[in-house]
Amino acid sequence: MRSPRQILEETFGYPSFRPPQADIIDTLMAGEDALVLMPTGGGKSLCYQIPSLARPGCGVVVSPLIALMQDQVSALHTLGIRAACLNSTLDAAAVRDVEGALRAGALDLLYVAPERLVQERMLALLDDVQLALFAIDEAHCVSQWGHDFRVDYLKLDVLARRFPRVPRIALTATADERTRVEIRTRLALDSARQFVAGFDRPNIRYRISLKENPRTQLAGFLETYPGAAGIVYCLSRKKTEDTAAWLVERGFEALPYHAGLDAAVRARNQARFLREDGIIMVATIAFGMGIDKPDVRFVAHLDMPKTVEAYYQETGRAGRDGEPATAWMVYGLQDVIKLRQMMAASTGSEAHRLAEQQRLNAMLGLCEVVTCRRQALLRYFGEVLPGPCGNCDNCLDPVATWDGTEAAQMALSAAYRTGQRFGVNHLVDVLRGEDTDKVRQFGHQRLPTFGVGAARSSGEWRSVYRQLVAGGYLDVALDRFGALGLTAACRPLLKGETDIRFRRDAGRGAASARRTSAMPPADVTDPVLFEALRACRRDLAAAEGVPPYVIFHDRTLKAMCAAKPSELAALRAISGVGDRKLDKYGAAFLAIIHGHTG
Ligand code: ADP
Ligand code: ZN
């Protein structure tokens, strides 16, 4: 039997473990259970794959993502690992083959859909074979509160009773305490050792700007990532289709994805995203869980997510390979109003609604913060980043602020004197002294506030209102369309007891200046060679029917560009090149490098 470290080096071609991996693997090697909370891209899979190889018997991996199982298995095959999957997509003959291999002890890893694993037939089969461990991936699927809930996950506690001597590991990237507790109780993992990796994703650059002309802004952002794969999230199904169509017209390779699409179309679009090099997926949140494509270079939000947790999880799909990636978002007051109205329409207790409101406010706070966004994000998850990160828009282009005390008083007074019954458009008209039908209809031209804010543009006033809502000074009424009402927090502001500073929104001119910070750093030392290596990878991937990243990651290709190895031993020293891949692909890549340098 090989040791975990040998397997890491020989099979995976990686020189060292990342921080909690070694401890997690030791725990399983000792036959104990583990609960792992690690951000996306942290390296969860190795935590169960390596002990499955190092312990006698087969490792059984529970995963809800049937559509992705075959790809996971193919990727393991390229590493020389004996893996298979069992799910409803296989025909009877294929199932018999896999079961036969399992009985014969010819499998290191078996991926099983939860609904299949809990069937008596499957459990009886497992009774008869030696098992290395059970891994329960995406363990937050046991949570009835999350939108990934799977009823079959609730039955997985059977594993503890039926296989008490087989160690179990549950893994998730979901951070909050409630989910953690639910996983423990529902999966009978009370005594499991817990491992929490830091939630920082230093290679992701966070950028949030004001929504002006969202499509044009998006296109401007996408132009900084030519040929890169990425995800664009939208709130509605229709918007994903419209946006994808618009991007295609503009020459981008974009595809829509949402739960309402035909299953075949969904599967095809997902497969293209995984297999081709630079597809932009325009999707609702139905897309993303379990997509372990490592080279997603950006995640863009055209609509604000409802919570910081969701934002973190969705943006976390960028840059799993550790290479520079961007989380980009545009947001505006309209997002807040729309989300609040969706909440109002949702059923649930008052306490539940209040909790939702607080989570939305935290998300707004992250949008409006004028200091380091990464510090704010990590603080939300209870982590402290000692200094500003230097890799978010606020760090790279510090935000100017202005004393908005007087403006805030005017804006609040306009809302108050009009009876707290109007939305932002009308309030801005009142402040600016516009002669509109609505103003005359309600006699608002006679208010003392009428026209007091003529010196500011309507854009500036909208900015003031947005920040007052985000700061909790104004509430968006749930019963009327976007009516703004004062909250108790306004009192000291109106009395002049406190000051307030506002973010100076980057206008259209400033937006282009800010764009410089979006440029991904040029970290490819030899772009011509890099493209040649990519082409080689594409051909090999197509021949094997696997996604290109399964052959080698971009990071590995970049290391080849830098080191330009001329022989197999030097190629083997590059991270990501293990024994099997060296045998299979080494000669092809060396030939490209040789041709380029020779
Ligand atoms: P997660 O499931 O936590 O999102 P993965 O298991 O997909 O993350 O790992 C993310 C990426 O990091 C993968 O491409 C994986 O090959 C790579 N990786 C994991 N562990 C290591 C390591 N110790 N050294 C180098 N790369 C690693
Ligand atoms: Zn920062």
XYZ file of C-alpha atoms and ligand atoms in Angstrom:
626
model
C 0.000 0.000 0.000
C 1.249 3.460 -0.859
C 1.170 6.276 1.667
C -1.066 9.318 1.121
C 1.979 11.456 0.370
C 3.245 9.023 -2.244
C -0.160 9.016 -3.891
C -0.218 12.823 -3.892
C 3.123 12.977 -5.657
C 2.937 9.985 -7.969
C -0.701 9.887 -8.970
C -1.684 13.556 -8.780
C 1.713 15.054 -9.447
C 1.389 17.656 -6.680
C 4.401 18.456 -4.482
C 2.551 19.163 -1.205
C -0.762 19.105 0.626
C -2.687 22.298 1.231
C -3.168 23.158 4.913
C -6.058 21.041 6.246
C -5.785 18.259 3.666
C -3.087 16.285 5.460
C -4.948 16.323 8.797
C -8.226 15.334 7.195
C -6.593 12.460 5.387
C -4.872 11.306 8.610
C -8.248 11.280 10.355
C -9.774 9.005 7.729
C -6.665 6.832 7.609
C -7.151 6.287 11.352
C -10.712 5.133 10.655
C -12.404 8.219 12.115
C -15.122 10.476 10.728
C -14.600 14.010 9.449
C -16.732 17.043 8.673
C -15.016 19.345 6.203
C -15.956 22.947 5.483
C -13.724 24.270 2.809
C -14.278 26.960 0.217
C -14.834 26.035 -3.384
C -11.500 25.351 -4.981
C -9.965 24.536 -1.614
C -9.220 20.969 -2.655
C -11.963 18.895 -1.067
C -11.850 15.985 -3.498
C -8.304 14.934 -2.634
C -9.416 14.573 0.990
C -11.440 11.482 0.134
C -9.809 10.366 -3.093
C -6.386 9.817 -1.535
C -7.591 7.789 1.481
C -9.766 5.742 -0.865
C -6.566 4.761 -2.655
C -4.457 4.391 0.463
C -6.923 2.292 2.469
C -7.906 -1.230 1.544
C -11.229 -1.481 -0.308
C -13.307 0.890 -2.371
C -14.253 4.466 -1.457
C -17.933 5.250 -2.020
C -18.709 8.855 -2.926
C -22.267 10.172 -2.639
C -22.912 13.022 -5.003
C -26.200 14.587 -6.129
C -24.757 15.602 -9.459
C -25.506 12.760 -11.794
C -24.787 14.799 -14.908
C -21.228 15.430 -13.746
C -20.350 11.966 -12.462
C -19.134 10.623 -15.765
C -16.743 13.561 -16.151
C -15.416 13.039 -12.636
C -14.840 9.381 -13.390
C -13.113 10.154 -16.717
C -10.836 12.619 -14.973
C -9.848 9.920 -12.481
C -9.177 7.501 -15.325
C -6.667 9.911 -16.860
C -4.830 9.709 -13.526
C -4.852 5.934 -13.681
C -7.396 5.554 -10.875
C -9.921 2.709 -11.073
C -13.178 4.624 -10.751
C -16.787 4.106 -11.815
C -20.242 5.501 -11.152
C -23.730 4.155 -10.592
C -26.752 6.274 -11.442
C -29.928 6.299 -13.456
C -28.152 7.235 -16.694
C -26.529 3.784 -16.986
C -28.194 0.881 -18.765
C -28.577 -2.540 -17.164
C -25.465 -3.988 -18.762
C -23.288 -1.096 -17.606
C -24.673 -1.426 -14.083
C -23.834 -5.138 -14.068
C -20.269 -4.375 -15.168
C -19.758 -1.826 -12.410
C -21.263 -4.098 -9.769
C -19.078 -6.942 -10.967
C -15.954 -4.790 -10.716
C -16.977 -3.711 -7.224
C -17.475 -7.297 -6.059
C -14.147 -8.304 -7.597
C -12.330 -5.603 -5.631
C -11.321 -3.908 -8.870
C -12.506 -0.398 -7.943
C -10.779 2.324 -5.930
C -13.648 4.806 -6.114
C -17.349 4.478 -6.794
C -19.615 7.503 -7.287
C -23.246 6.834 -6.426
C -26.375 8.960 -6.565
C -27.988 9.244 -3.101
C -31.329 7.785 -4.167
C -29.548 4.684 -5.389
C -27.223 4.281 -2.445
C -30.054 4.092 0.100
C -31.844 1.295 -1.733
C -31.701 -2.022 0.096
C -30.289 -3.747 -2.969
C -27.312 -1.410 -3.089
C -26.717 -1.583 0.662
C -26.771 -5.379 0.518
C -24.194 -5.297 -2.247
C -21.952 -3.059 -0.132
C -22.312 -5.456 2.818
C -20.314 -7.963 0.814
C -17.379 -5.810 -0.264
C -14.514 -4.142 1.525
C -15.078 -0.391 1.900
C -12.360 2.223 2.354
C -14.739 5.026 3.322
C -17.951 6.893 2.558
C -17.658 10.454 1.285
C -20.798 12.604 1.302
C -20.143 15.446 -1.069
C -22.268 18.622 -1.149
C -23.374 17.664 2.349
C -25.414 20.871 2.705
C -28.026 19.109 0.562
C -29.404 17.727 3.866
C -30.466 21.232 4.824
C -34.140 21.809 4.288
C -33.561 25.558 4.359
C -31.133 25.698 1.497
C -32.196 25.667 -2.131
C -30.066 22.575 -2.801
C -32.137 20.345 -0.500
C -32.359 16.682 -1.593
C -34.772 14.476 0.280
C -32.617 11.368 -0.219
C -29.788 12.983 1.721
C -31.945 12.639 4.840
C -31.757 8.867 4.524
C -27.966 8.760 4.493
C -27.814 8.287 8.244
C -28.388 4.630 7.413
C -24.676 4.428 6.591
C -23.715 5.052 10.209
C -25.904 2.222 11.465
C -25.220 -0.272 8.757
C -21.473 0.302 8.328
C -20.295 1.444 11.772
C -16.678 0.589 11.082
C -16.356 2.435 7.785
C -15.123 6.030 8.249
C -17.328 8.761 6.800
C -16.435 12.219 5.580
C -18.999 14.926 4.805
C -17.898 17.915 2.736
C -19.422 21.277 1.894
C -18.477 24.798 0.900
C -21.472 26.274 2.725
C -20.286 28.313 5.623
C -23.079 29.034 8.031
C -23.409 27.515 11.457
C -26.979 26.290 11.059
C -26.088 24.156 8.045
C -23.094 22.771 9.912
C -25.260 21.653 12.816
C -27.834 20.149 10.474
C -25.194 18.113 8.672
C -23.919 16.706 11.957
C -27.289 15.658 13.291
C -28.904 14.459 10.106
C -25.922 12.434 8.938
C -25.175 11.011 12.405
C -21.765 12.645 12.467
C -21.903 13.872 16.056
C -18.410 12.754 16.926
C -16.788 13.639 13.588
C -13.703 15.833 13.741
C -14.430 19.185 12.196
C -12.109 20.951 9.764
C -12.764 24.504 8.722
C -10.488 26.000 6.126
C -10.183 29.756 5.836
C -12.767 31.267 3.537
C -10.518 33.697 1.752
C -10.071 33.217 -1.983
C -7.112 35.502 -2.578
C -6.999 34.966 -6.331
C -10.527 36.311 -6.814
C -10.721 40.032 -7.462
C -13.991 41.539 -6.248
C -15.542 44.370 -8.229
C -18.968 45.854 -7.616
C -20.174 48.893 -9.487
C -23.277 50.906 -9.915
C -25.787 49.677 -12.453
C -26.018 52.249 -15.223
C -26.416 50.439 -18.498
C -25.935 46.866 -17.357
C -25.526 45.168 -20.732
C -23.003 47.682 -21.989
C -21.173 47.477 -18.686
C -21.153 43.685 -18.941
C -19.855 43.744 -22.507
C -17.126 46.171 -21.432
C -16.121 43.815 -18.662
C -16.195 40.728 -20.886
C -13.905 42.431 -23.380
C -11.195 42.350 -20.719
C -11.453 38.531 -20.729
C -11.247 37.518 -24.376
C -11.813 33.810 -24.944
C -12.261 33.048 -21.251
C -14.919 30.843 -19.696
C -17.245 32.465 -17.197
C -20.698 32.558 -15.658
C -23.152 35.466 -15.798
C -25.883 35.190 -13.169
C -29.334 36.730 -13.650
C -32.398 36.601 -11.429
C -34.963 35.507 -14.013
C -35.089 32.785 -16.616
C -36.176 35.168 -19.325
C -33.288 37.483 -18.607
C -30.757 34.668 -18.998
C -32.124 33.926 -22.462
C -32.329 37.566 -23.511
C -28.848 38.342 -22.232
C -27.307 35.274 -23.842
C -28.919 36.151 -27.176
C -27.680 39.729 -26.894
C -24.141 38.585 -26.139
C -24.174 36.201 -29.095
C -25.191 39.095 -31.343
C -22.197 40.985 -30.052
C -19.877 38.144 -30.983
C -19.510 36.415 -27.598
C -19.930 32.661 -27.216
C -22.769 32.658 -24.728
C -25.377 30.042 -23.775
C -28.406 30.268 -21.466
C -29.110 27.897 -18.581
C -32.095 27.730 -16.241
C -34.357 25.120 -14.702
C -37.132 25.820 -17.197
C -35.107 24.760 -20.221
C -35.616 21.377 -21.771
C -33.437 18.794 -19.999
C -31.629 17.928 -23.224
C -30.815 21.581 -23.934
C -29.604 22.031 -20.380
C -27.367 18.994 -20.584
C -25.990 20.116 -23.954
C -25.241 23.650 -22.771
C -23.574 22.374 -19.621
C -21.463 19.917 -21.608
C -20.333 22.670 -23.980
C -19.412 24.891 -21.055
C -17.288 22.108 -19.594
C -15.746 20.839 -22.790
C -15.066 23.947 -24.814
C -12.516 26.520 -23.851
C -14.284 29.869 -23.718
C -18.050 29.555 -23.216
C -19.970 32.173 -21.234
C -22.898 30.612 -19.383
C -25.740 33.045 -18.696
C -27.657 31.339 -15.920
C -29.969 31.468 -12.976
C -28.768 30.007 -9.692
C -29.955 26.627 -10.996
C -26.513 26.427 -12.567
C -23.301 25.944 -10.692
C -23.449 23.440 -7.867
C -20.805 20.822 -8.408
C -19.455 22.405 -11.567
C -15.840 21.730 -10.796
C -14.461 23.342 -13.937
C -11.260 24.823 -12.537
C -10.664 27.518 -15.171
C -13.812 29.627 -14.815
C -12.153 33.042 -15.104
C -15.054 35.219 -13.985
C -18.440 35.176 -12.343
C -20.567 38.195 -13.197
C -23.801 39.195 -11.489
C -26.314 41.283 -13.396
C -28.623 41.062 -10.390
C -27.664 41.165 -6.764
C -27.922 37.870 -4.843
C -30.189 37.823 -1.808
C -27.498 37.017 0.733
C -23.770 37.269 1.276
C -23.691 33.462 1.540
C -25.175 33.135 -1.940
C -22.820 35.797 -3.298
C -19.846 34.021 -1.808
C -20.913 30.629 -3.079
C -21.665 31.849 -6.591
C -18.528 33.970 -6.968
C -16.536 31.072 -5.510
C -17.036 29.171 -8.743
C -14.427 31.416 -10.322
C -10.750 30.540 -10.213
C -10.761 27.114 -8.550
C -7.382 26.560 -10.142
C -5.918 29.359 -8.025
C -5.210 31.527 -11.065
C -6.400 35.168 -11.149
C -10.174 35.473 -11.557
C -12.776 38.203 -11.144
C -16.102 38.407 -9.334
C -17.918 41.265 -11.038
C -21.283 42.741 -10.206
C -23.457 45.705 -11.053
C -26.217 46.657 -8.670
C -28.645 49.462 -8.027
C -31.638 50.562 -6.018
C -33.943 48.626 -8.304
C -32.315 45.358 -7.199
C -33.131 46.100 -3.603
C -36.725 46.934 -4.395
C -37.163 43.800 -6.478
C -35.636 41.517 -3.853
C -37.700 43.038 -1.072
C -40.834 42.487 -3.069
C -39.907 38.874 -3.730
C -39.431 38.421 -0.002
C -42.787 39.988 0.716
C -44.414 37.488 -1.605
C -42.681 34.521 -0.007
C -44.474 32.599 2.687
C -42.953 32.105 6.095
C -43.078 33.374 9.623
C -42.400 36.949 10.626
C -39.138 35.857 12.230
C -38.083 34.166 9.019
C -38.867 37.304 7.053
C -36.903 39.446 9.473
C -33.906 37.139 9.162
C -34.133 37.374 5.385
C -34.260 41.141 5.642
C -31.129 41.207 7.772
C -29.281 39.001 5.343
C -30.284 41.238 2.459
C -29.047 44.252 4.400
C -25.683 42.587 4.886
C -25.458 42.050 1.140
C -26.291 45.707 0.547
C -23.644 46.679 3.030
C -21.072 44.761 1.031
C -22.109 46.651 -2.105
C -21.840 50.055 -0.452
C -18.747 49.556 1.684
C -16.010 52.057 0.855
C -13.183 50.060 2.450
C -11.719 46.696 1.418
C -14.455 44.370 0.184
C -12.554 41.209 1.071
C -12.205 42.345 4.663
C -15.946 43.014 4.777
C -16.775 39.679 3.183
C -14.584 37.675 5.533
C -15.814 39.612 8.548
C -19.290 38.416 7.665
C -18.057 34.839 7.999
C -16.336 35.624 11.278
C -12.837 35.795 9.856
C -10.386 38.645 10.277
C -8.167 39.789 7.449
C -5.551 41.944 9.165
C -5.064 44.456 6.358
C -6.732 45.613 3.144
C -6.374 42.984 0.432
C -5.058 45.028 -2.470
C -7.113 42.891 -4.852
C -10.591 44.422 -4.824
C -11.931 47.517 -6.555
C -11.980 49.557 -3.345
C -8.339 48.751 -2.616
C -7.203 49.323 -6.199
C -9.211 52.483 -6.852
C -10.042 54.025 -3.478
C -13.556 55.427 -3.328
C -14.081 59.121 -2.749
C -16.684 60.005 -0.141
C -18.540 63.223 0.591
C -20.340 64.705 3.576
C -23.946 63.911 2.795
C -25.554 65.045 6.030
C -27.479 67.931 4.530
C -28.447 65.995 1.404
C -29.654 63.117 3.559
C -31.817 65.454 5.599
C -33.384 66.844 2.422
C -33.986 63.382 0.995
C -35.554 62.094 4.202
C -37.681 65.174 4.554
C -39.028 64.753 1.020
C -40.085 61.209 1.869
C -41.626 62.298 5.160
C -43.539 65.303 3.877
C -45.037 63.379 0.993
C -46.486 60.901 3.477
C -43.939 58.086 2.968
C -46.067 56.828 0.123
C -43.846 57.426 -2.907
C -40.989 55.738 -4.660
C -37.636 57.227 -5.466
C -38.543 58.695 -8.877
C -41.223 60.964 -7.524
C -39.146 61.975 -4.511
C -36.313 63.021 -6.788
C -38.763 65.059 -8.880
C -39.966 66.823 -5.736
C -36.428 67.586 -4.577
C -35.421 68.880 -7.978
C -38.604 70.903 -8.355
C -39.813 69.190 -11.516
C -43.197 70.140 -12.860
C -44.783 66.713 -13.425
C -48.384 65.504 -13.515
C -47.854 63.587 -10.306
C -46.411 66.613 -8.543
C -49.440 68.698 -9.503
C -51.890 65.901 -8.760
C -50.714 65.735 -5.164
C -49.964 69.446 -4.783
C -46.359 68.684 -3.932
C -45.160 71.920 -5.541
C -46.425 73.620 -2.390
C -44.181 71.624 -0.046
C -41.227 73.461 1.531
C -38.990 70.657 0.219
C -40.048 71.263 -3.375
C -37.029 72.252 -5.431
C -34.579 72.506 -2.509
C -32.328 69.978 -4.228
C -32.247 71.521 -7.695
C -28.468 71.865 -7.491
C -27.957 68.113 -7.620
C -28.632 65.905 -10.621
C -31.284 63.221 -10.433
C -28.470 60.652 -10.608
C -26.930 62.093 -7.477
C -30.256 62.023 -5.673
C -30.872 58.437 -6.661
C -27.444 57.635 -5.270
C -28.380 59.328 -1.991
C -31.609 57.335 -1.744
C -29.886 54.091 -2.579
C -27.330 54.620 0.154
C -29.991 55.628 2.644
C -31.860 52.390 1.945
C -28.673 50.358 2.115
C -27.762 52.057 5.388
C -31.133 51.172 6.893
C -32.420 54.757 7.116
C -35.201 54.131 4.650
C -37.320 51.068 4.214
C -38.878 49.902 0.989
C -42.554 49.306 1.708
C -43.719 45.838 0.847
C -47.324 46.713 0.108
C -46.857 49.661 -2.229
C -44.631 49.758 -5.219
C -41.289 50.834 -3.869
C -42.618 53.476 -1.467
C -39.853 54.694 0.861
C -40.552 55.069 4.558
C -38.356 56.405 7.373
C -36.938 54.088 10.012
C -35.977 54.810 13.613
C -32.350 55.115 12.516
C -33.154 58.483 10.889
C -33.749 60.292 14.136
C -30.188 61.360 15.031
C -29.547 62.251 11.418
C -32.592 64.505 11.188
C -31.767 66.113 14.503
C -28.262 66.867 13.296
C -26.706 64.691 15.992
C -24.675 62.602 13.543
C -23.049 63.085 10.183
C -23.225 60.751 7.258
C -20.726 60.223 4.473
C -21.705 58.886 1.092
C -19.769 57.005 -1.535
C -19.167 59.201 -4.572
C -20.459 57.002 -7.359
C -18.129 56.639 -10.270
C -19.932 58.332 -13.143
C -19.710 57.313 -16.749
C -16.331 58.972 -17.184
C -14.856 57.545 -14.021
C -16.134 54.082 -14.894
C -13.698 53.810 -17.747
C -10.818 54.857 -15.516
C -11.828 52.145 -13.093
C -11.803 49.598 -15.831
C -8.014 49.457 -15.804
C -8.136 47.530 -12.558
C -10.205 44.858 -14.257
C -7.398 43.820 -16.516
C -6.230 40.360 -15.621
C -2.510 40.390 -14.964
C -0.470 39.107 -17.875
C 1.071 36.060 -16.241
C 1.774 33.943 -19.303
C 5.474 34.228 -19.967
C 5.273 32.988 -23.547
C 1.838 33.540 -25.110
C 2.710 31.850 -28.414
C 3.879 28.686 -26.698
C 0.902 28.820 -24.341
C -1.517 28.852 -27.285
C 0.332 25.956 -28.902
C 0.124 23.936 -25.682
C -3.557 24.770 -25.391
C -4.151 23.525 -28.924
C -2.330 20.289 -28.112
C -4.456 19.892 -24.991
C -7.643 20.556 -26.973
C -6.796 17.817 -29.485
C -5.969 15.261 -26.804
C -9.145 16.132 -24.898
C -11.292 15.785 -28.001
C -9.728 12.424 -28.803
C -10.511 11.137 -25.313
C -13.898 12.829 -24.981
C -12.962 14.703 -21.799
C -12.862 18.423 -20.955
C -9.454 19.999 -21.729
C -8.702 20.785 -18.059
C -8.793 17.070 -17.337
C -5.613 16.686 -19.399
C -3.733 19.557 -17.693
C -4.831 22.740 -15.942
C -3.928 26.165 -17.327
C -1.646 26.539 -14.348
C 0.331 23.490 -15.405
C 0.577 24.761 -18.993
C 1.799 28.142 -17.725
C 4.458 26.399 -15.662
C 5.540 24.572 -18.825
C 5.827 27.931 -20.622
C 8.052 29.251 -17.880
C 10.244 26.179 -17.393
C 10.337 24.960 -21.026
C 11.389 21.418 -19.988
C 13.313 19.531 -22.629
C 13.020 16.041 -21.173
C 10.496 13.895 -19.339
C 12.136 14.155 -15.910
C 11.948 17.950 -16.011
C 8.328 17.809 -17.188
C 7.455 15.430 -14.345
C 8.736 18.023 -11.837
C 5.956 20.441 -12.823
C 2.972 20.548 -10.455
C 0.027 18.690 -11.966
C 2.121 16.192 -13.934
C 1.825 12.767 -12.299
C 3.193 9.405 -13.455
C 0.230 8.401 -15.569
C -0.127 11.754 -17.314
C 3.587 11.854 -17.983
C 3.311 8.469 -19.725
C 0.254 9.389 -21.710
C 0.846 12.991 -22.675
C 4.454 13.822 -21.845
C 5.881 13.143 -25.296
C 3.210 15.211 -27.071
C 3.800 18.284 -24.917
C 7.591 17.960 -25.033
C 7.387 17.886 -28.812
C 5.451 21.172 -28.837
C 7.951 22.795 -26.464
C 10.860 21.451 -28.471
C 9.374 22.696 -31.738
C 8.887 26.123 -30.220
C 12.335 26.546 -28.695
C 14.262 24.535 -31.288
P -13.228 21.772 -4.199
O -13.925 20.467 -4.425
O -12.875 22.030 -2.783
O -13.910 22.919 -4.840
P -11.227 20.597 -5.818
O -11.098 19.338 -5.080
O -11.951 20.596 -7.126
O -11.833 21.707 -4.898
O -9.782 21.217 -6.011
C -9.606 22.447 -6.634
C -8.365 22.397 -7.498
O -7.196 22.416 -6.694
C -8.328 21.147 -8.307
O -8.012 21.500 -9.609
C -7.245 20.311 -7.653
O -6.592 19.492 -8.579
C -6.326 21.352 -7.059
N -5.654 20.862 -5.843
C -6.225 20.288 -4.769
N -5.301 19.977 -3.839
C -4.106 20.368 -4.315
C -2.755 20.333 -3.825
N -2.450 19.813 -2.624
N -1.783 20.847 -4.607
C -2.073 21.365 -5.819
N -3.311 21.436 -6.332
C -4.330 20.950 -5.600
Zn -9.496 44.845 -0.814
